[in-house]
Every structure is written in C-alpha cells, then in structure tokens.
Amino acid sequence: MTAGADTFAGRLLSWYDRQGRTFVFRGSRDPYRVWLSEIMLQQTRTESVTPYYERFLARFPDVAALAGADEEEVLRCWQGLGYYSRARNLHRAAQQIVREHGGVFPATAAELRTLPGIGPYTAAAVASIAFGEPVPAMDGNLIRVFARLTDEGEDASRPDVLERLTAAARGLMPPGRPGDFNQALMDLGATVCTPGTPDCAACPVREYCLARLSGEPEARPVLPRKTPPKHVPLNVLMIFSGSRVYMKQRREALLKGMYVFVLSGSAPGQALNALGLPDAECEYRGEAKHVFTHRIWEMRLWAVHIPEIPPALEKDFYTLSQLDSLPIPTAMRAARAYVQKELTE
Ligand code: SF4
C-alpha cells in the first residue's frame, strides 16, 4: 500500500522522490550496507563518509568477511573517522551475527537492538530500510521535525517526550515505504527543517505544521543546555631510538585499541620515570589540540632520544614503515607528522 498523494506521507514522499539526496550508500536494501552506512553516519558528516564507506566495503564486503577479520585491521580501516568504539562494536556485532544467527541479519528492530552498538535509532533505520518494518528512526533530524510539526514545548531529550514524538511519527508512517519515509524525514531535517531557522516556504508538509502556525518554529525543539567539553592538558612524548619510535596500544575506553605515543597528564619527567627512563631528556616541540565530543585534548609535544632501548620496551618500538600498519587515531596527527619528519631526515 502506498500513501495517497494528498496525505502527509504522500506529500513528503513525492518531495523525496523529486528532491531526496543521493549518496553512494543510498538505494541499497542490503542490511549489511545499510547498517554500515548508518554506523558511519552517526558522528560523521555525510560528505565525509563516502570514501570510508567504499574503502571499508572493498575490504570487508559482507558480514562474514568483517567477522573473520582481526580487530586491528578493522580499526585501521576506520582510521580517520573517529569514535573508534563504533568500529569495535561493528566487528563484535558481525561476529555475533555469524555465531548466533548463522551469518543472516536479524530482520526486526527488536532483534537488531540486541547487537553491540545498535541503539533504537540504528535498529529502526536498518529494519525500515532493509526489511520494510514500519518503525520511525528517531535521530536528531526526526526529533526536530516532529517537535516542530506537533509544536512540542517540553524538553525533547526526556524519554516521555521522545516517546510522544515517536508515536506521532508512527501514526503518520505509511505501511508501503517505511524506509523511504524515514529517509525523507532525515533529508527534510537536513535540508529544509534545519536547526536554527527552517525554510518553511520550501517545506512539503508545511500545512501540517503547528510550530509554523504558531510563528516560531525555530523555538522547537526545546533541548537542555549542553555542558561544554572539558579541557584536558596532556604531554605527548615521542620517544626515539635510532630509526624507531615508541608507541603503545591504548587500554582506556577512549581510543581503546588504537596506538598512541606516550600520553601523560603529569610532567614529562614523571612519565619517563614510569617507563624506566629516568635519565632521558625532553625537548619541547610545540602544541596540538584535538576536540572530542566531551573533552578537548590540549597537547604539548616533546621529543625524547634514547641511545638504547631497555629490553622491557623493545617490542613497543616501531619503524616508520611499521607505523603504517598500525591503527593510529587522528588525535595523534600532529605528533605523527613530527615523527615522520624526524625519521625521514
Ligand atoms: Fe519544519 Fe517549517 Fe516544515 Fe514545520 S513547516 S516541518 S518548521 S520546515
């Protein structure tokens, strides 16, 4: 069944058919591809995703290939996209699909939510786009659009308010094209009903919109004030010995599994002591900054040259060509560039 032309869904979908955005990851109903694109799009701008998506698919063309890979290789393929827990969860979810579902994707939003890294939004997006399940995919775009359509005046981050907005979306969803309905709303939110001042004159569903009638659509949604990110001062020590440099795999939750230089919140000398290098000297090499969602690393870079590598650290020193095969986060870009220069001169 398709939506009548003169209904909310009919108008939205005919706008989508004419003006929907085209992306390399659109148009496929293969759940693996839909899932991958949705995970990549979670915290990354749409335009930046395409080359990563194509590279990842070329390397891991299906869920079995991803499940069979080792984590380091998956992280390396993700390098530059950030939010690496997404890559680790993709990998774990692929293994779970192979182990528990015989390599066949679960087909409902409820089952998809049992997989690592798949929350209500991603589950609904994959279930609606790949399997045609009529569930609204409430991302920031849909929340904004429905808060405006219904002129919702309560805090949209509250679970009961989100449930109200989801119910409104569900009530308008046509059974025939739920995936397109969700994608049309995402496009509407990204291009017309944008944060700030929406372009209501260009909106295909303006006649249904209560916030437009109230004259202040930009006042919706109501959201709590964001807490500003925390500034974290860090010393980054690049320890060289001959043609090699020290790197260590992180165990902490942030950037877990990625390789970094020595990162220390205390003085450089203390970090060197902790590594058993009390006599090594540090030379200041500049500053760098990396912005995460909730924190900003304010980094001071230091070069350290040691004549001999203590046996306990031997396995953690790498040549320049070995660095190319390690997953190194973008947060290390400035230090990595310095190391590249130092080791090629
Ligand atoms: Fe958004 Fe304006 Fe359309 Fe309402 S009329 S949904 S505020 S763009």
Short mmCIF file of C-alpha atoms and ligand atoms in Angstrom, two decimals:
data_model
loop_
_atom_site.label_atom_id
_atom_site.label_comp_id
_atom_site.label_asym_id
_atom_site.label_seq_id
_atom_site.Cartn_x
_atom_site.Cartn_y
_atom_site.Cartn_z
CA MET A 1 0.00 0.00 0.00
CA THR A 2 1.31 3.47 -0.80
CA ALA A 3 0.34 6.79 0.71
CA GLY A 4 -2.36 8.88 -1.05
CA ALA A 5 -0.90 11.92 -2.81
CA ASP A 6 -2.80 14.32 -0.59
CA THR A 7 -1.73 12.99 2.76
CA PHE A 8 1.21 13.92 4.94
CA ALA A 9 3.15 10.84 3.80
CA GLY A 10 2.12 11.30 0.18
CA ARG A 11 3.43 14.86 0.05
CA LEU A 12 6.59 14.00 1.89
CA LEU A 13 7.37 11.00 -0.31
CA SER A 14 6.69 12.78 -3.58
CA TRP A 15 9.05 15.55 -2.40
CA TYR A 16 11.61 12.86 -1.51
CA ASP A 17 11.24 11.20 -4.92
CA ARG A 18 11.96 14.53 -6.59
CA GLN A 19 14.42 16.12 -4.19
CA GLY A 20 15.84 13.45 -1.89
CA ARG A 21 19.61 13.43 -1.52
CA THR A 22 21.59 10.85 -3.46
CA PHE A 23 24.53 9.19 -1.76
CA VAL A 24 26.67 6.24 -2.71
CA PHE A 25 25.24 4.39 0.31
CA ARG A 26 21.60 5.11 -0.60
CA GLY A 27 19.44 2.80 -2.67
CA SER A 28 20.73 -0.48 -1.27
CA ARG A 29 18.45 -2.69 0.82
CA ASP A 30 21.30 -4.97 1.80
CA PRO A 31 21.17 -4.86 5.62
CA TYR A 32 24.97 -5.06 5.91
CA ARG A 33 25.39 -1.95 3.75
CA VAL A 34 22.55 -0.08 5.43
CA TRP A 35 23.96 -0.91 8.85
CA LEU A 36 27.50 0.10 7.90
CA SER A 37 26.38 3.43 6.46
CA GLU A 38 24.18 4.19 9.45
CA ILE A 39 27.01 3.48 11.89
CA MET A 40 29.45 5.60 9.88
CA LEU A 41 26.93 8.45 9.67
CA GLN A 42 26.32 8.53 13.42
CA GLN A 43 29.01 11.04 14.26
CA THR A 44 30.46 11.88 10.88
CA ARG A 45 29.25 14.35 8.27
CA THR A 46 27.52 12.77 5.29
CA GLU A 47 30.01 14.15 2.75
CA SER A 48 32.97 12.72 4.65
CA VAL A 49 31.57 9.20 4.86
CA THR A 50 31.66 8.17 1.17
CA PRO A 51 35.39 7.33 0.76
CA TYR A 52 35.45 5.46 4.10
CA TYR A 53 32.31 3.54 3.20
CA GLU A 54 33.72 2.46 -0.15
CA ARG A 55 37.09 1.51 1.31
CA PHE A 56 35.51 -0.45 4.16
CA LEU A 57 33.18 -2.33 1.80
CA ALA A 58 36.02 -3.18 -0.58
CA ARG A 59 37.98 -4.66 2.32
CA PHE A 60 35.04 -6.26 4.17
CA PRO A 61 32.36 -6.90 1.51
CA ASP A 62 29.97 -8.78 3.79
CA VAL A 63 29.27 -9.65 7.37
CA ALA A 64 31.31 -12.88 7.20
CA ALA A 65 34.39 -11.04 5.95
CA LEU A 66 34.09 -8.49 8.76
CA ALA A 67 33.53 -11.17 11.40
CA GLY A 68 36.63 -13.05 10.22
CA ALA A 69 38.96 -10.03 10.34
CA ASP A 70 41.11 -9.14 13.30
CA GLU A 71 40.22 -6.05 15.32
CA GLU A 72 43.39 -4.17 14.50
CA GLU A 73 42.66 -4.42 10.80
CA VAL A 74 39.12 -3.14 11.32
CA LEU A 75 40.41 -0.20 13.36
CA ARG A 76 42.97 0.58 10.68
CA CYS A 77 40.24 0.71 8.04
CA TRP A 78 38.30 3.06 10.32
CA GLN A 79 41.30 5.31 10.91
CA GLY A 80 40.38 8.99 10.45
CA LEU A 81 36.65 8.52 11.06
CA GLY A 82 36.97 8.87 14.84
CA TYR A 83 34.72 7.41 17.56
CA TYR A 84 36.51 4.08 17.27
CA SER A 85 34.12 2.27 19.59
CA ARG A 86 31.83 2.24 16.54
CA ALA A 87 34.35 0.10 14.65
CA ARG A 88 34.91 -2.24 17.59
CA ASN A 89 31.16 -2.69 18.00
CA LEU A 90 30.67 -3.32 14.26
CA HIS A 91 33.25 -6.05 14.48
CA ARG A 92 31.71 -7.62 17.58
CA ALA A 93 28.21 -7.39 16.11
CA ALA A 94 29.37 -9.10 12.89
CA GLN A 95 30.85 -11.92 14.96
CA GLN A 96 27.59 -12.23 16.90
CA ILE A 97 25.55 -12.37 13.66
CA VAL A 98 27.77 -15.17 12.36
CA ARG A 99 27.84 -17.04 15.68
CA GLU A 100 24.22 -16.70 16.76
CA HIS A 101 22.31 -16.11 13.52
CA GLY A 102 24.28 -18.25 11.03
CA GLY A 103 25.51 -15.10 9.26
CA VAL A 104 21.95 -13.93 8.48
CA PHE A 105 20.98 -10.44 9.64
CA PRO A 106 18.17 -10.27 12.20
CA ALA A 107 15.20 -8.67 10.43
CA THR A 108 13.39 -6.75 13.17
CA ALA A 109 14.32 -3.63 15.12
CA ALA A 110 13.84 -5.52 18.40
CA GLU A 111 16.34 -8.24 17.40
CA LEU A 112 18.79 -5.76 15.89
CA ARG A 113 18.93 -3.93 19.21
CA THR A 114 20.48 -6.98 20.85
CA LEU A 115 23.66 -6.41 18.78
CA PRO A 116 26.57 -4.32 20.13
CA GLY A 117 26.50 -0.67 19.05
CA ILE A 118 22.93 -0.79 17.71
CA GLY A 119 20.61 1.55 19.60
CA PRO A 120 16.96 2.37 18.92
CA TYR A 121 17.74 4.75 16.05
CA THR A 122 20.07 2.44 14.10
CA ALA A 123 17.83 -0.58 14.69
CA ALA A 124 14.84 1.31 13.30
CA ALA A 125 16.81 2.67 10.34
CA VAL A 126 18.09 -0.80 9.33
CA ALA A 127 14.75 -2.55 9.98
CA SER A 128 12.77 0.02 7.99
CA ILE A 129 15.20 0.49 5.08
CA ALA A 130 16.38 -3.11 4.64
CA PHE A 131 13.33 -5.06 5.82
CA GLY A 132 10.38 -2.65 5.46
CA GLU A 133 9.40 -2.70 9.14
CA PRO A 134 7.25 0.36 9.91
CA VAL A 135 9.30 1.85 12.76
CA PRO A 136 10.32 5.52 12.94
CA ALA A 137 14.09 6.13 13.10
CA MET A 138 14.22 8.97 15.61
CA ASP A 139 17.55 10.68 15.03
CA GLY A 140 18.16 14.37 15.71
CA ASN A 141 16.53 15.29 12.40
CA LEU A 142 13.30 13.42 13.06
CA ILE A 143 13.12 14.66 16.63
CA ARG A 144 13.42 18.25 15.41
CA VAL A 145 10.89 17.79 12.59
CA PHE A 146 8.27 16.15 14.83
CA ALA A 147 8.84 18.58 17.69
CA ARG A 148 8.01 21.33 15.17
CA LEU A 149 5.14 19.53 13.47
CA THR A 150 3.47 18.94 16.84
CA ASP A 151 4.76 22.18 18.42
CA GLU A 152 6.14 20.16 21.32
CA GLY A 153 7.01 22.59 24.12
CA GLU A 154 8.60 20.14 26.58
CA ASP A 155 12.26 19.08 26.73
CA ALA A 156 12.67 16.70 23.74
CA SER A 157 15.52 14.82 25.44
CA ARG A 158 13.09 13.46 28.07
CA PRO A 159 12.11 9.82 27.42
CA ASP A 160 8.36 10.51 27.74
CA VAL A 161 8.58 13.39 25.25
CA LEU A 162 10.65 11.29 22.85
CA GLU A 163 8.02 8.58 23.11
CA ARG A 164 5.32 11.15 22.27
CA LEU A 165 7.25 12.31 19.19
CA THR A 166 7.89 8.70 18.14
CA ALA A 167 4.17 7.94 18.44
CA ALA A 168 3.39 10.97 16.25
CA ALA A 169 5.86 9.69 13.65
CA ARG A 170 4.47 6.17 13.85
CA GLY A 171 0.95 7.46 13.33
CA LEU A 172 1.93 9.13 10.04
CA MET A 173 4.09 6.32 8.70
CA PRO A 174 2.74 4.66 5.54
CA PRO A 175 2.95 0.85 5.59
CA GLY A 176 4.24 0.73 2.00
CA ARG A 177 7.52 2.69 2.20
CA PRO A 178 8.68 3.00 5.81
CA GLY A 179 12.38 3.15 4.89
CA ASP A 180 11.81 5.95 2.39
CA PHE A 181 9.58 7.74 4.89
CA ASN A 182 12.40 7.75 7.45
CA GLN A 183 14.97 8.82 4.87
CA ALA A 184 12.67 11.55 3.56
CA LEU A 185 12.35 12.94 7.08
CA MET A 186 16.11 12.78 7.57
CA ASP A 187 16.54 14.73 4.33
CA LEU A 188 13.84 17.19 5.30
CA GLY A 189 15.59 17.80 8.62
CA ALA A 190 19.00 18.13 6.95
CA THR A 191 17.99 20.46 4.12
CA VAL A 192 14.71 22.27 4.93
CA CYS A 193 13.68 21.88 8.56
CA THR A 194 17.22 22.66 9.67
CA PRO A 195 18.44 23.61 13.15
CA GLY A 196 18.11 27.37 13.55
CA THR A 197 15.70 28.91 11.06
CA PRO A 198 13.82 26.37 8.92
CA ASP A 199 12.88 27.12 5.32
CA CYS A 200 9.14 26.64 5.82
CA ALA A 201 8.26 28.09 2.41
CA ALA A 202 10.06 25.15 0.78
CA CYS A 203 8.60 22.51 3.11
CA PRO A 204 6.34 19.87 1.54
CA VAL A 205 4.43 19.30 4.80
CA ARG A 206 4.09 22.91 5.96
CA GLU A 207 0.29 22.68 6.03
CA TYR A 208 0.54 20.08 8.79
CA CYS A 209 2.97 22.02 10.94
CA LEU A 210 1.77 23.51 14.22
CA ALA A 211 5.03 25.29 15.04
CA ARG A 212 4.86 27.12 11.71
CA LEU A 213 1.32 28.22 12.57
CA SER A 214 2.49 29.44 15.97
CA GLY A 215 5.02 31.63 14.13
CA GLU A 216 8.10 30.43 15.99
CA PRO A 217 9.27 27.09 14.56
CA GLU A 218 12.90 27.89 15.46
CA ALA A 219 11.89 27.70 19.14
CA ARG A 220 11.41 23.95 18.73
CA PRO A 221 12.67 21.52 19.81
CA VAL A 222 13.25 22.55 23.41
CA LEU A 223 16.55 20.97 24.45
CA PRO A 224 18.63 21.10 27.64
CA ARG A 225 21.69 23.31 27.64
CA LYS A 226 24.80 21.37 26.66
CA THR A 227 27.68 21.13 29.08
CA PRO A 228 30.84 22.49 27.42
CA PRO A 229 33.64 19.99 26.73
CA LYS A 230 36.34 19.64 29.38
CA HIS A 231 39.86 20.85 28.57
CA VAL A 232 42.43 18.16 29.31
CA PRO A 233 46.14 19.15 29.32
CA LEU A 234 48.33 16.28 28.10
CA ASN A 235 52.01 15.80 27.45
CA VAL A 236 52.75 13.71 24.36
CA LEU A 237 56.19 12.11 24.41
CA MET A 238 57.66 10.86 21.15
CA ILE A 239 60.49 8.61 22.27
CA PHE A 240 63.02 7.85 19.53
CA SER A 241 65.80 5.35 19.44
CA GLY A 242 67.72 5.23 16.16
CA SER A 243 65.17 4.78 13.39
CA ARG A 244 62.36 3.65 15.69
CA VAL A 245 59.75 5.33 17.86
CA TYR A 246 57.77 4.14 20.86
CA MET A 247 54.02 3.52 20.52
CA LYS A 248 51.60 1.75 22.79
CA GLN A 249 48.13 0.31 22.30
CA ARG A 250 45.56 2.08 24.46
CA ARG A 251 43.53 0.20 27.05
CA GLU A 252 41.40 3.17 28.17
CA ALA A 253 37.83 3.40 26.84
CA LEU A 254 38.58 6.49 24.75
CA LEU A 255 40.52 5.33 21.64
CA LYS A 256 40.75 1.80 23.02
CA GLY A 257 42.83 -0.48 20.80
CA MET A 258 44.43 2.43 18.90
CA TYR A 259 48.17 3.12 19.00
CA VAL A 260 49.38 6.36 20.60
CA PHE A 261 52.66 7.91 21.72
CA VAL A 262 53.21 8.32 25.46
CA LEU A 263 50.30 10.38 26.81
CA SER A 264 50.68 11.77 30.28
CA GLY A 265 48.66 14.12 32.41
CA SER A 266 51.66 14.63 34.68
CA ALA A 267 55.08 16.16 33.97
CA PRO A 268 57.11 14.57 31.12
CA GLY A 269 59.85 13.55 33.59
CA GLN A 270 57.35 11.54 35.61
CA ALA A 271 56.14 9.70 32.53
CA LEU A 272 59.73 8.83 31.61
CA ASN A 273 60.40 7.61 35.15
CA ALA A 274 57.37 5.36 34.93
CA LEU A 275 58.80 3.83 31.74
CA GLY A 276 62.18 3.21 33.40
CA LEU A 277 63.91 6.05 31.50
CA PRO A 278 64.81 8.45 34.34
CA ASP A 279 67.84 9.94 32.58
CA ALA A 280 66.22 10.76 29.25
CA GLU A 281 65.83 14.41 28.30
CA CYS A 282 62.80 16.05 26.71
CA GLU A 283 62.85 18.71 24.02
CA TYR A 284 59.72 20.80 23.55
CA ARG A 285 58.31 20.51 20.01
CA GLY A 286 55.11 22.55 20.01
CA GLU A 287 51.41 22.21 20.74
CA ALA A 288 48.41 20.48 19.24
CA LYS A 289 44.72 20.22 20.01
CA HIS A 290 42.11 17.55 19.38
CA VAL A 291 38.41 18.03 20.01
CA PHE A 292 36.33 15.03 21.11
CA THR A 293 32.64 15.31 21.97
CA HIS A 294 33.08 15.79 25.70
CA ARG A 295 36.70 16.80 26.02
CA ILE A 296 39.45 18.69 24.30
CA TRP A 297 42.98 17.40 24.47
CA GLU A 298 45.39 20.34 24.78
CA MET A 299 48.66 18.62 23.90
CA ARG A 300 52.25 19.68 24.39
CA LEU A 301 54.60 17.65 22.22
CA TRP A 302 58.01 16.51 23.42
CA ALA A 303 60.77 14.66 21.60
CA VAL A 304 62.96 12.27 23.59
CA HIS A 305 66.02 10.49 22.19
CA ILE A 306 67.40 7.46 23.97
CA PRO A 307 70.62 5.71 22.95
CA GLU A 308 69.45 2.24 23.92
CA ILE A 309 66.06 0.61 24.30
CA PRO A 310 65.54 -1.17 27.64
CA PRO A 311 64.67 -4.84 26.97
CA ALA A 312 61.22 -4.45 28.55
CA LEU A 313 60.27 -1.83 25.94
CA GLU A 314 61.86 -3.47 22.91
CA LYS A 315 58.60 -4.77 21.46
CA ASP A 316 56.97 -1.32 21.61
CA PHE A 317 59.37 0.45 19.25
CA TYR A 318 58.38 0.70 15.58
CA THR A 319 60.00 1.83 12.34
CA LEU A 320 58.24 4.31 10.10
CA SER A 321 57.02 1.62 7.72
CA GLN A 322 55.68 -0.42 10.64
CA LEU A 323 53.69 2.63 11.79
CA ASP A 324 51.77 2.50 8.51
CA SER A 325 50.22 -0.79 9.51
CA LEU A 326 49.11 0.38 12.97
CA PRO A 327 45.73 1.98 13.70
CA ILE A 328 46.68 5.49 14.83
CA PRO A 329 43.94 7.98 15.77
CA THR A 330 43.57 11.44 14.23
CA ALA A 331 44.25 12.89 17.69
CA MET A 332 47.90 11.89 17.09
CA ARG A 333 48.09 13.63 13.70
CA ALA A 334 50.47 16.44 14.74
CA ALA A 335 52.77 14.11 16.67
CA ARG A 336 52.68 11.54 13.87
CA ALA A 337 53.66 14.23 11.34
CA TYR A 338 56.57 15.26 13.56
CA VAL A 339 57.71 11.63 13.87
CA GLN A 340 57.50 11.19 10.10
CA LYS A 341 59.73 14.23 9.60
CA GLU A 342 62.19 13.19 12.31
CA LEU A 343 62.61 9.66 10.99
CA THR A 344 62.96 10.60 7.33
CA GLU A 345 65.56 13.31 7.84
FE1 SF4 B 1 9.94 22.38 9.71
FE2 SF4 B 1 8.84 24.62 8.76
FE3 SF4 B 1 8.27 22.27 7.64
FE4 SF4 B 1 7.36 22.90 10.05
S1 SF4 B 1 6.87 23.90 8.14
S2 SF4 B 1 8.24 20.96 9.44
S3 SF4 B 1 9.06 24.05 10.90
S4 SF4 B 1 10.27 23.28 7.68
#
